[in-house]
Amino acid sequence: MQSRASKAGLRTTSGWVIYAYFRTSSQPTRMPHYCTPELSKRPAIMLLWLLALAFLPLGLRGQNMPSNSGTPALPKPPGTVQVADNLFMDEAEVANIHWLEYLKFLAQDSATAHYRSQLPDSTVWVAQSASASQQAGTAARPVSYFRYPPMYYYPAVGISYEQAAAYCKWRSAMVNQNFFKSKEFLKKHPELRGYTVEVEYRLPTEQEWQQAAGASGTGPAEIVLLKAKFKNKPINVRLEPDLAQCLTEVGISEKQPVYQLPYNLLEQYYTTEPVKLFSCKAKPTKLPLHHVNSYPTSALGLYNIIGNVAEMTATKGVAKGGSFKTSAQALTVAASQPYQGSQSWLGFRCVASVRIQKKVAGTL
């Protein structure tokens, strides 16, 4: 018997019947990144792509080619990009909207206690709220984040290692049941009609994460600052009075070309002559996280693989990639960020592997 969760999907414009979706007057109708064949691409500068291309080993660009055994090529799981022969990674961090979907399904077919155990820890924002109120000279107020519609496509934080693992397991079941068995999928992949296709989403190992991000160990500061021919367009300081004041505070002339760092890290800006990274205080009311599709992608098409939130790995207590609290000065792809429990700066993305097996004669 099908669970109520498996019957709750909505049909998208492209025909996939997968997940329920939250519609609000302030949020455009679109499906989460793992439900659509591709995430819509926004116009963006090619700086990061070119920089990553310069140091990414060619061997990491796994191509989805048929095997020599005659088995059909592996289909790409929804919302992912291929980073190795049978390793796919989410193109963006898991966002609040995706966690809201997860909770909606749990509310339909799970015990109340289990549903509550999967709620994000909102107390991770207590320190952030207290710091902001201190800067503004006002009383601390609760931070509206997880269920706030304008933040739907911001990274899900306040998530524990166990919750992230449970989400990956649930997502695997949903995609296997509703995506790979759908008429639309088989119409698009007729070569797979005689095969059973299954995907397993999970947290990446440290090695897999590093492989996807670029195994050279080059840090963002080196990538941006030492590749002079890939310099970004300078910011017009005269149009940003807050930045002009910040330059005065850090001792940089307004005549000095200033560039925005293409990552959400502790430093937001840099100069090249002399080489210097620096940060400016954000407005007290502004949250430090950014949309999961912010900034240019890596060479493989991954958003925010560096910065925004540090990403959990399969090793409990070890995250990779740095966050808005991490300095670019010493950050490398090989570096890790230790954590205990859920944090405001900690999120995750899944990796996936696909298994295809020829059906036995007489089975559906």
Tab-separated table of C-alpha atoms in Angstrom:
chain	number	residue	atom	x	y	z
A	1	MET	CA	0.000	0.000	0.000
A	2	GLN	CA	1.287	3.454	-0.887
A	3	SER	CA	1.836	5.911	1.937
A	4	ARG	CA	-0.012	9.184	1.907
A	5	ALA	CA	3.301	10.928	1.254
A	6	SER	CA	3.798	9.150	-2.054
A	7	LYS	CA	0.390	10.332	-3.258
A	8	ALA	CA	0.913	13.965	-2.373
A	9	GLY	CA	2.979	15.036	-5.378
A	10	LEU	CA	1.987	17.828	-7.738
A	11	ARG	CA	2.328	17.671	-11.510
A	12	THR	CA	4.760	20.270	-12.807
A	13	THR	CA	4.644	21.968	-16.171
A	14	SER	CA	7.247	19.477	-17.405
A	15	GLY	CA	5.104	16.538	-16.355
A	16	TRP	CA	6.979	15.193	-13.327
A	17	VAL	CA	4.784	13.990	-10.508
A	18	ILE	CA	6.990	14.196	-7.466
A	19	TYR	CA	6.642	16.541	-4.552
A	20	ALA	CA	4.126	18.801	-2.867
A	21	TYR	CA	4.931	22.486	-3.086
A	22	PHE	CA	4.178	25.583	-1.033
A	23	ARG	CA	2.511	28.387	-2.931
A	24	THR	CA	2.362	31.890	-1.496
A	25	SER	CA	1.404	35.241	-2.913
A	26	SER	CA	4.955	36.506	-2.451
A	27	GLN	CA	6.777	33.481	-3.900
A	28	PRO	CA	6.760	32.549	-7.603
A	29	THR	CA	5.613	29.063	-8.473
A	30	ARG	CA	8.636	26.851	-9.100
A	31	MET	CA	9.744	23.411	-8.038
A	32	PRO	CA	12.679	22.662	-5.753
A	33	HIS	CA	16.015	22.048	-7.444
A	34	TYR	CA	15.918	18.268	-7.029
A	35	CYS	CA	12.471	17.970	-8.631
A	36	THR	CA	13.178	19.618	-11.958
A	37	PRO	CA	15.351	18.307	-14.781
A	38	GLU	CA	17.495	21.443	-14.536
A	39	LEU	CA	17.655	24.505	-12.325
A	40	SER	CA	17.029	27.695	-14.256
A	41	LYS	CA	20.313	29.498	-14.844
A	42	ARG	CA	20.559	33.158	-14.015
A	43	PRO	CA	22.907	35.478	-15.948
A	44	ALA	CA	26.229	35.682	-14.088
A	45	ILE	CA	29.802	36.626	-14.770
A	46	MET	CA	32.075	33.812	-15.840
A	47	LEU	CA	34.895	34.712	-13.460
A	48	LEU	CA	34.565	31.803	-11.064
A	49	TRP	CA	33.994	29.332	-13.867
A	50	LEU	CA	37.159	30.416	-15.619
A	51	LEU	CA	39.160	30.445	-12.420
A	52	ALA	CA	38.025	26.997	-11.373
A	53	LEU	CA	38.639	25.723	-14.895
A	54	ALA	CA	42.230	26.837	-14.601
A	55	PHE	CA	43.002	24.487	-11.706
A	56	LEU	CA	40.388	21.731	-11.849
A	57	PRO	CA	41.916	18.416	-12.968
A	58	LEU	CA	40.373	17.250	-16.220
A	59	GLY	CA	39.885	13.790	-14.760
A	60	LEU	CA	37.174	15.126	-12.451
A	61	ARG	CA	34.847	15.946	-15.299
A	62	GLY	CA	33.019	12.641	-15.420
A	63	GLN	CA	30.988	12.245	-18.570
A	64	ASN	CA	27.731	10.346	-18.619
A	65	MET	CA	28.812	7.933	-21.351
A	66	PRO	CA	27.548	4.407	-22.059
A	67	SER	CA	29.677	1.653	-20.563
A	68	ASN	CA	31.593	-0.890	-22.641
A	69	SER	CA	29.341	-3.644	-21.289
A	70	GLY	CA	26.389	-2.398	-23.308
A	71	THR	CA	24.497	-1.165	-20.239
A	72	PRO	CA	22.725	2.171	-20.900
A	73	ALA	CA	24.291	5.369	-19.606
A	74	LEU	CA	23.420	6.329	-16.040
A	75	PRO	CA	20.583	8.861	-15.887
A	76	LYS	CA	21.231	12.033	-13.920
A	77	PRO	CA	19.279	12.213	-10.637
A	78	PRO	CA	17.076	15.317	-10.300
A	79	GLY	CA	18.832	18.494	-9.191
A	80	THR	CA	22.393	17.208	-9.566
A	81	VAL	CA	25.463	17.608	-11.740
A	82	GLN	CA	27.818	14.770	-12.554
A	83	VAL	CA	31.259	14.983	-10.937
A	84	ALA	CA	32.577	11.445	-11.602
A	85	ASP	CA	31.547	8.254	-13.398
A	86	ASN	CA	28.843	7.398	-10.877
A	87	LEU	CA	28.899	10.347	-8.537
A	88	PHE	CA	26.393	13.158	-8.785
A	89	MET	CA	26.190	16.184	-6.469
A	90	ASP	CA	23.422	18.698	-5.789
A	91	GLU	CA	24.089	21.819	-7.799
A	92	ALA	CA	23.032	23.936	-4.817
A	93	GLU	CA	22.766	23.643	-1.050
A	94	VAL	CA	19.554	22.148	0.343
A	95	ALA	CA	17.284	25.122	0.971
A	96	ASN	CA	14.489	25.939	3.399
A	97	ILE	CA	11.849	25.147	0.758
A	98	HIS	CA	13.193	21.627	0.427
A	99	TRP	CA	13.111	21.074	4.171
A	100	LEU	CA	9.561	22.447	4.324
A	101	GLU	CA	8.562	19.854	1.715
A	102	TYR	CA	10.206	17.135	3.753
A	103	LEU	CA	8.274	18.203	6.849
A	104	LYS	CA	5.023	18.353	4.904
A	105	PHE	CA	5.415	14.729	3.897
A	106	LEU	CA	6.345	13.681	7.417
A	107	ALA	CA	3.267	15.454	8.771
A	108	GLN	CA	1.129	13.355	6.437
A	109	ASP	CA	2.423	9.881	7.203
A	110	SER	CA	4.705	9.940	10.261
A	111	ALA	CA	4.207	10.001	14.001
A	112	THR	CA	4.091	13.419	15.619
A	113	ALA	CA	7.211	12.671	17.634
A	114	HIS	CA	9.198	11.869	14.483
A	115	TYR	CA	7.917	15.012	12.744
A	116	ARG	CA	9.018	17.162	15.664
A	117	SER	CA	12.411	15.482	15.739
A	118	GLN	CA	13.046	16.749	12.210
A	119	LEU	CA	12.297	20.423	12.905
A	120	PRO	CA	15.307	22.746	12.494
A	121	ASP	CA	16.825	24.181	15.654
A	122	SER	CA	15.771	27.838	15.598
A	123	THR	CA	17.936	28.621	18.633
A	124	VAL	CA	21.002	28.713	16.345
A	125	TRP	CA	19.961	32.277	15.534
A	126	VAL	CA	19.868	33.448	19.169
A	127	ALA	CA	23.495	34.586	19.169
A	128	GLN	CA	23.070	36.234	15.757
A	129	SER	CA	19.992	38.110	16.964
A	130	ALA	CA	21.734	39.229	20.147
A	131	SER	CA	24.747	40.505	18.187
A	132	ALA	CA	22.540	42.401	15.738
A	133	SER	CA	20.492	43.992	18.512
A	134	GLN	CA	23.658	45.034	20.320
A	135	GLN	CA	24.954	46.765	17.190
A	136	ALA	CA	21.635	48.477	16.629
A	137	GLY	CA	21.133	49.339	20.303
A	138	THR	CA	17.731	47.635	20.432
A	139	ALA	CA	16.185	44.687	22.230
A	140	ALA	CA	16.861	41.264	20.725
A	141	ARG	CA	14.101	39.916	18.499
A	142	PRO	CA	13.481	36.400	17.160
A	143	VAL	CA	14.955	35.860	13.693
A	144	SER	CA	12.366	35.012	11.012
A	145	TYR	CA	14.156	32.616	8.703
A	146	PHE	CA	13.070	29.029	8.160
A	147	ARG	CA	9.365	29.635	7.373
A	148	TYR	CA	9.752	33.193	6.083
A	149	PRO	CA	8.797	33.139	2.337
A	150	PRO	CA	11.599	35.478	1.153
A	151	MET	CA	14.060	33.003	2.714
A	152	TYR	CA	12.629	29.869	1.101
A	153	TYR	CA	15.607	29.556	-1.238
A	154	TYR	CA	18.233	30.251	1.392
A	155	PRO	CA	20.210	27.319	2.824
A	156	ALA	CA	18.550	25.172	5.465
A	157	VAL	CA	20.473	25.602	8.723
A	158	GLY	CA	19.879	24.483	12.277
A	159	ILE	CA	19.981	20.941	10.841
A	160	SER	CA	21.787	18.168	12.675
A	161	TYR	CA	23.903	15.438	11.101
A	162	GLU	CA	21.218	12.853	11.910
A	163	GLN	CA	18.478	14.992	10.369
A	164	ALA	CA	20.489	15.520	7.180
A	165	ALA	CA	21.098	11.770	6.869
A	166	ALA	CA	17.373	11.075	7.389
A	167	TYR	CA	16.492	13.625	4.711
A	168	CYS	CA	18.819	11.961	2.195
A	169	LYS	CA	17.226	8.585	2.902
A	170	TRP	CA	13.700	9.982	2.499
A	171	ARG	CA	14.652	11.764	-0.703
A	172	SER	CA	16.066	8.543	-2.155
A	173	ALA	CA	12.757	6.762	-1.544
A	174	MET	CA	10.700	9.585	-3.074
A	175	VAL	CA	12.789	9.843	-6.243
A	176	ASN	CA	12.963	6.077	-6.710
A	177	GLN	CA	9.215	5.722	-6.321
A	178	ASN	CA	7.987	8.792	-8.181
A	179	PHE	CA	10.684	9.918	-10.602
A	180	PHE	CA	12.396	6.882	-12.080
A	181	LYS	CA	9.122	4.944	-12.400
A	182	SER	CA	7.194	7.789	-14.022
A	183	LYS	CA	5.902	7.603	-17.588
A	184	GLU	CA	7.633	10.887	-18.342
A	185	PHE	CA	11.026	9.535	-17.307
A	186	LEU	CA	10.636	6.369	-19.369
A	187	LYS	CA	9.469	8.423	-22.336
A	188	LYS	CA	12.635	10.493	-22.091
A	189	HIS	CA	14.799	7.398	-21.547
A	190	PRO	CA	13.276	4.577	-23.627
A	191	GLU	CA	16.586	2.694	-23.421
A	192	LEU	CA	15.874	2.120	-19.710
A	193	ARG	CA	12.443	0.503	-20.085
A	194	GLY	CA	13.913	-2.915	-19.466
A	195	TYR	CA	15.876	-1.811	-16.400
A	196	THR	CA	15.235	-1.023	-12.756
A	197	VAL	CA	16.755	2.355	-11.880
A	198	GLU	CA	17.500	3.308	-8.291
A	199	VAL	CA	19.307	6.253	-6.741
A	200	GLU	CA	20.825	6.689	-3.312
A	201	TYR	CA	21.234	10.215	-1.965
A	202	ARG	CA	23.597	10.633	0.978
A	203	LEU	CA	26.124	12.972	2.524
A	204	PRO	CA	29.424	13.071	0.631
A	205	THR	CA	32.617	11.639	2.042
A	206	GLU	CA	35.377	14.178	2.605
A	207	GLN	CA	37.193	12.843	-0.435
A	208	GLU	CA	34.080	13.054	-2.642
A	209	TRP	CA	33.377	16.616	-1.549
A	210	GLN	CA	36.964	17.603	-2.285
A	211	GLN	CA	36.809	15.885	-5.650
A	212	ALA	CA	33.704	17.851	-6.593
A	213	ALA	CA	35.106	21.160	-5.344
A	214	GLY	CA	38.530	20.743	-6.950
A	215	ALA	CA	41.271	18.569	-5.562
A	216	SER	CA	44.197	20.973	-5.995
A	217	GLY	CA	43.725	22.551	-2.577
A	218	THR	CA	43.869	26.066	-4.031
A	219	GLY	CA	42.111	28.589	-1.813
A	220	PRO	CA	39.644	31.270	-2.934
A	221	ALA	CA	42.052	34.081	-2.053
A	222	GLU	CA	44.702	32.599	-4.349
A	223	ILE	CA	42.215	31.899	-7.116
A	224	VAL	CA	40.846	35.433	-7.222
A	225	LEU	CA	43.880	37.495	-6.303
A	226	LEU	CA	46.724	35.749	-8.078
A	227	LYS	CA	45.034	35.237	-11.425
A	228	ALA	CA	45.327	38.843	-12.565
A	229	LYS	CA	43.934	38.256	-16.050
A	230	PHE	CA	40.656	37.050	-14.513
A	231	LYS	CA	40.041	40.193	-12.440
A	232	ASN	CA	36.459	41.133	-11.775
A	233	LYS	CA	34.984	44.510	-12.700
A	234	PRO	CA	35.723	47.154	-10.036
A	235	ILE	CA	32.893	48.453	-7.875
A	236	ASN	CA	31.798	52.074	-8.321
A	237	VAL	CA	32.453	53.191	-4.760
A	238	ARG	CA	30.699	56.522	-5.296
A	239	LEU	CA	27.393	54.682	-5.671
A	240	GLU	CA	27.837	52.844	-2.380
A	241	PRO	CA	28.260	55.266	0.541
A	242	ASP	CA	28.477	52.443	3.099
A	243	LEU	CA	31.410	50.947	1.202
A	244	ALA	CA	33.105	54.338	0.977
A	245	GLN	CA	32.896	54.679	4.749
A	246	CYS	CA	34.233	51.136	5.162
A	247	LEU	CA	37.234	51.912	2.934
A	248	THR	CA	38.075	54.853	5.167
A	249	GLU	CA	37.873	52.630	8.246
A	250	VAL	CA	40.221	49.995	6.795
A	251	GLY	CA	42.625	52.533	5.354
A	252	ILE	CA	42.001	52.079	1.631
A	253	SER	CA	41.795	55.039	-0.735
A	254	GLU	CA	38.539	55.489	-2.657
A	255	LYS	CA	40.679	55.813	-5.792
A	256	GLN	CA	41.937	52.266	-5.321
A	257	PRO	CA	40.037	49.733	-7.497
A	258	VAL	CA	37.888	47.548	-5.246
A	259	TYR	CA	36.353	44.208	-6.266
A	260	GLN	CA	33.664	42.028	-4.725
A	261	LEU	CA	34.812	38.569	-3.679
A	262	PRO	CA	32.645	36.008	-5.562
A	263	TYR	CA	32.003	33.973	-2.410
A	264	ASN	CA	29.969	34.524	0.751
A	265	LEU	CA	32.881	34.447	3.201
A	266	LEU	CA	34.001	36.645	6.089
A	267	GLU	CA	35.662	39.058	3.673
A	268	GLN	CA	33.451	40.539	0.996
A	269	TYR	CA	35.921	42.682	-0.946
A	270	TYR	CA	39.488	42.755	-2.165
A	271	THR	CA	42.064	44.963	-3.855
A	272	THR	CA	44.869	43.770	-6.106
A	273	GLU	CA	47.495	46.516	-5.805
A	274	PRO	CA	48.359	45.863	-3.071
A	275	VAL	CA	46.684	42.488	-2.576
A	276	LYS	CA	44.294	42.825	0.350
A	277	LEU	CA	41.058	41.169	1.418
A	278	PHE	CA	38.768	42.983	3.809
A	279	SER	CA	35.262	42.917	5.232
A	280	CYS	CA	32.705	45.598	5.934
A	281	LYS	CA	30.172	45.397	8.720
A	282	ALA	CA	26.751	44.401	7.436
A	283	LYS	CA	23.634	46.186	8.566
A	284	PRO	CA	22.493	44.784	11.939
A	285	THR	CA	19.174	43.654	10.470
A	286	LYS	CA	20.733	41.800	7.536
A	287	LEU	CA	21.194	38.043	7.779
A	288	PRO	CA	24.624	36.829	6.626
A	289	LEU	CA	23.308	34.010	4.414
A	290	HIS	CA	22.622	34.324	0.697
A	291	HIS	CA	20.312	32.672	-1.842
A	292	VAL	CA	21.516	29.147	-2.705
A	293	ASN	CA	21.996	30.202	-6.346
A	294	SER	CA	24.073	33.272	-5.553
A	295	TYR	CA	27.406	33.922	-7.264
A	296	PRO	CA	28.853	32.231	-10.354
A	297	THR	CA	29.092	28.452	-10.377
A	298	SER	CA	32.224	26.341	-10.257
A	299	ALA	CA	33.589	24.684	-13.387
A	300	LEU	CA	31.271	21.733	-12.757
A	301	GLY	CA	28.203	23.930	-12.266
A	302	LEU	CA	28.024	23.910	-8.451
A	303	TYR	CA	26.687	26.968	-6.651
A	304	ASN	CA	28.330	28.088	-3.393
A	305	ILE	CA	30.638	25.093	-3.121
A	306	ILE	CA	32.845	27.649	-1.361
A	307	GLY	CA	31.225	29.854	1.294
A	308	ASN	CA	27.655	30.666	2.346
A	309	VAL	CA	27.300	27.629	4.653
A	310	ALA	CA	29.900	25.014	5.469
A	311	GLU	CA	28.648	21.646	4.232
A	312	MET	CA	28.381	18.463	6.267
A	313	THR	CA	30.244	15.388	5.123
A	314	ALA	CA	29.659	11.731	5.897
A	315	THR	CA	32.128	12.140	8.740
A	316	LYS	CA	30.084	13.440	11.664
A	317	GLY	CA	31.504	16.678	13.015
A	318	VAL	CA	33.455	17.523	9.845
A	319	ALA	CA	32.247	20.144	7.344
A	320	LYS	CA	33.876	21.493	4.201
A	321	GLY	CA	33.856	24.617	2.050
A	322	GLY	CA	33.775	27.350	4.676
A	323	SER	CA	30.899	29.669	5.540
A	324	PHE	CA	30.098	33.346	5.966
A	325	LYS	CA	32.137	33.133	9.174
A	326	THR	CA	35.244	31.713	7.473
A	327	SER	CA	38.129	33.915	6.379
A	328	ALA	CA	39.297	33.518	2.798
A	329	GLN	CA	42.857	34.174	3.917
A	330	ALA	CA	43.590	30.581	4.917
A	331	LEU	CA	40.682	28.660	3.376
A	332	THR	CA	41.565	25.870	0.965
A	333	VAL	CA	39.539	23.114	-0.612
A	334	ALA	CA	41.386	20.651	1.592
A	335	ALA	CA	40.527	22.536	4.794
A	336	SER	CA	37.683	21.365	7.031
A	337	GLN	CA	35.511	23.067	9.627
A	338	PRO	CA	34.734	21.097	12.810
A	339	TYR	CA	31.275	21.415	14.355
A	340	GLN	CA	29.167	20.062	17.189
A	341	GLY	CA	25.419	19.901	16.674
A	342	SER	CA	23.407	22.252	14.471
A	343	GLN	CA	24.745	25.720	13.647
A	344	SER	CA	23.604	28.886	11.884
A	345	TRP	CA	26.593	28.572	9.519
A	346	LEU	CA	26.197	24.840	8.772
A	347	GLY	CA	24.164	23.260	5.986
A	348	PHE	CA	24.542	20.442	3.487
A	349	ARG	CA	24.084	19.166	-0.023
A	350	CYS	CA	23.635	15.560	-1.091
A	351	VAL	CA	25.603	13.381	-3.421
A	352	ALA	CA	23.979	10.520	-5.296
A	353	SER	CA	24.919	7.296	-7.013
A	354	VAL	CA	22.709	5.411	-9.476
A	355	ARG	CA	22.230	1.682	-9.923
A	356	ILE	CA	20.590	0.182	-12.997
A	357	GLN	CA	19.776	-3.508	-13.225
A	358	LYS	CA	18.154	-5.420	-16.062
A	359	LYS	CA	14.657	-6.556	-15.154
A	360	VAL	CA	13.862	-10.226	-14.898
A	361	ALA	CA	11.513	-11.409	-17.609
A	362	GLY	CA	7.896	-11.113	-16.510
A	363	THR	CA	8.437	-8.285	-13.984
A	364	LEU	CA	7.083	-4.775	-14.340
